[in-house]
Amino acid sequence: MKDSGPSGPSPVFIQLGKTRSGGVFSVILMLLAALAFLVFGVGLLMIIATVAVLLLPWLWWKKKQLLKKMQQMQQQMYGAGGAAQGNTGAHSAYRETREQGASGVIIEGEVIVKSESIDHKAS
């Protein structure tokens, strides 16, 4: 009954302790591969770092130009003729409070205006 299983090679392909040790050629080949990986890896890292150093100032400049352009467009849109251009809602209300000399803050689309007339009525 002990020999009732299939005979032949073991189904386990990895046999620990029964492998042939690598020769000098395989050790040299592994060292050369590790050295090449290190050299090309560091070289690739240096290329990426150089591109980043050259690209980041350009992106900063483009962002600055975009913000300036957006500010100019906002000034044109909400400038002196803003109501004639169809601006309604919180922006036109805010502009009206500015024209009256009051200071206000827009919170969730509503203009919050600090009024001093309430303080005078209390006294």
Coordinates of C-alpha atoms in Angstrom, one line a residue:
M1 CA 0.0 0.0 0.0
K2 CA 2.9 2.3 0.5
D3 CA 3.7 2.4 -3.2
S4 CA 0.1 2.9 -4.4
G5 CA 0.8 6.5 -5.7
P6 CA 2.1 7.3 -9.2
S7 CA 5.8 6.7 -9.7
G8 CA 8.1 9.1 -11.5
P9 CA 9.6 12.5 -10.8
S10 CA 8.3 14.5 -7.9
P11 CA 5.6 17.0 -8.7
V12 CA 7.5 19.7 -6.7
F13 CA 9.9 21.4 -9.1
I14 CA 11.9 23.3 -6.4
Q15 CA 14.2 21.1 -4.6
L16 CA 16.1 22.9 -1.9
G17 CA 19.7 21.8 -1.2
K18 CA 20.0 19.8 -4.4
T19 CA 20.8 22.7 -6.8
R20 CA 24.1 23.2 -8.6
S21 CA 26.0 26.3 -7.3
G22 CA 26.6 29.0 -9.8
G23 CA 29.9 29.2 -11.5
V24 CA 32.2 32.2 -11.8
F25 CA 30.6 33.2 -15.1
S26 CA 27.1 33.5 -13.6
V27 CA 28.4 35.5 -10.6
I28 CA 30.2 37.9 -13.0
L29 CA 27.1 38.2 -15.1
M30 CA 24.9 39.0 -12.1
L31 CA 27.4 41.7 -11.0
L32 CA 27.4 43.3 -14.4
A33 CA 23.6 43.2 -14.6
A34 CA 23.4 44.9 -11.1
L35 CA 26.0 47.5 -12.1
A36 CA 24.2 48.2 -15.4
F37 CA 20.9 48.5 -13.5
L38 CA 22.4 50.9 -11.0
V39 CA 24.1 53.1 -13.7
F40 CA 21.0 53.3 -15.9
G41 CA 18.7 53.8 -13.0
V42 CA 20.8 56.7 -11.6
G43 CA 21.1 58.1 -15.2
L44 CA 17.4 58.0 -15.7
L45 CA 16.8 59.6 -12.3
M46 CA 19.2 62.4 -13.3
I47 CA 17.4 63.0 -16.6
I48 CA 14.0 63.2 -14.8
A49 CA 15.4 65.6 -12.2
T50 CA 16.9 67.8 -14.9
V51 CA 13.6 67.9 -16.8
A52 CA 11.8 68.8 -13.6
V53 CA 14.2 71.6 -12.7
L54 CA 13.8 73.1 -16.2
L55 CA 10.1 72.5 -16.4
L56 CA 8.9 73.9 -13.0
P57 CA 9.9 77.5 -13.6
W58 CA 8.2 77.5 -16.9
L59 CA 5.0 76.0 -15.3
W60 CA 5.2 78.7 -12.6
W61 CA 5.5 81.4 -15.2
K62 CA 2.5 80.0 -17.2
K63 CA 0.4 79.9 -14.0
K64 CA 1.3 83.5 -13.2
Q65 CA 0.3 84.6 -16.8
L66 CA -3.0 82.6 -16.5
L67 CA -3.8 84.2 -13.2
K68 CA -3.1 87.7 -14.6
K69 CA -5.3 87.0 -17.6
M70 CA -8.1 85.7 -15.4
Q71 CA -7.9 88.8 -13.2
Q72 CA -8.1 91.0 -16.3
M73 CA -11.1 89.1 -17.6
Q74 CA -12.8 89.4 -14.2
Q75 CA -12.2 93.2 -14.2
Q76 CA -13.7 93.5 -17.6
M77 CA -16.7 91.4 -16.7
Y78 CA -17.4 93.0 -13.3
G79 CA -16.1 96.5 -14.3
A80 CA -18.0 99.7 -14.7
G81 CA -20.5 98.3 -17.2
G82 CA -21.2 95.0 -15.4
A83 CA -24.9 95.5 -15.0
A84 CA -25.3 96.2 -18.7
Q85 CA -23.5 93.0 -19.6
G86 CA -26.2 90.9 -17.8
N87 CA -24.6 90.5 -14.4
T88 CA -27.2 89.8 -11.8
G89 CA -27.3 88.2 -8.4
A90 CA -24.7 88.5 -5.7
H91 CA -22.1 90.1 -7.9
S92 CA -24.3 93.0 -8.9
A93 CA -25.6 93.4 -5.3
Y94 CA -22.0 93.4 -4.1
R95 CA -21.1 96.1 -6.7
E96 CA -24.1 98.2 -5.6
T97 CA -23.0 98.1 -1.9
R98 CA -19.5 99.1 -3.1
E99 CA -20.9 102.1 -5.0
Q100 CA -22.9 103.1 -1.9
G101 CA -19.7 103.1 0.1
A102 CA -20.6 100.2 2.3
S103 CA -18.3 97.2 2.8
G104 CA -19.7 93.7 2.3
V105 CA -18.7 90.1 2.1
I106 CA -20.3 87.5 -0.2
I107 CA -21.1 84.3 1.7
E108 CA -22.9 81.6 -0.2
G109 CA -24.2 84.0 -2.8
E110 CA -25.5 86.6 -0.3
V111 CA -23.9 90.0 0.4
I112 CA -23.4 90.4 4.1
V113 CA -23.2 94.2 4.8
K114 CA -22.1 95.6 8.2
S115 CA -24.5 98.4 8.9
E116 CA -23.8 101.2 11.4
S117 CA -27.4 102.4 11.4
I118 CA -28.4 99.6 13.7
D119 CA -25.9 100.7 16.3
H120 CA -27.2 104.3 16.2
K121 CA -30.8 103.1 16.7
A122 CA -29.8 101.2 19.8
S123 CA -28.3 104.3 21.5

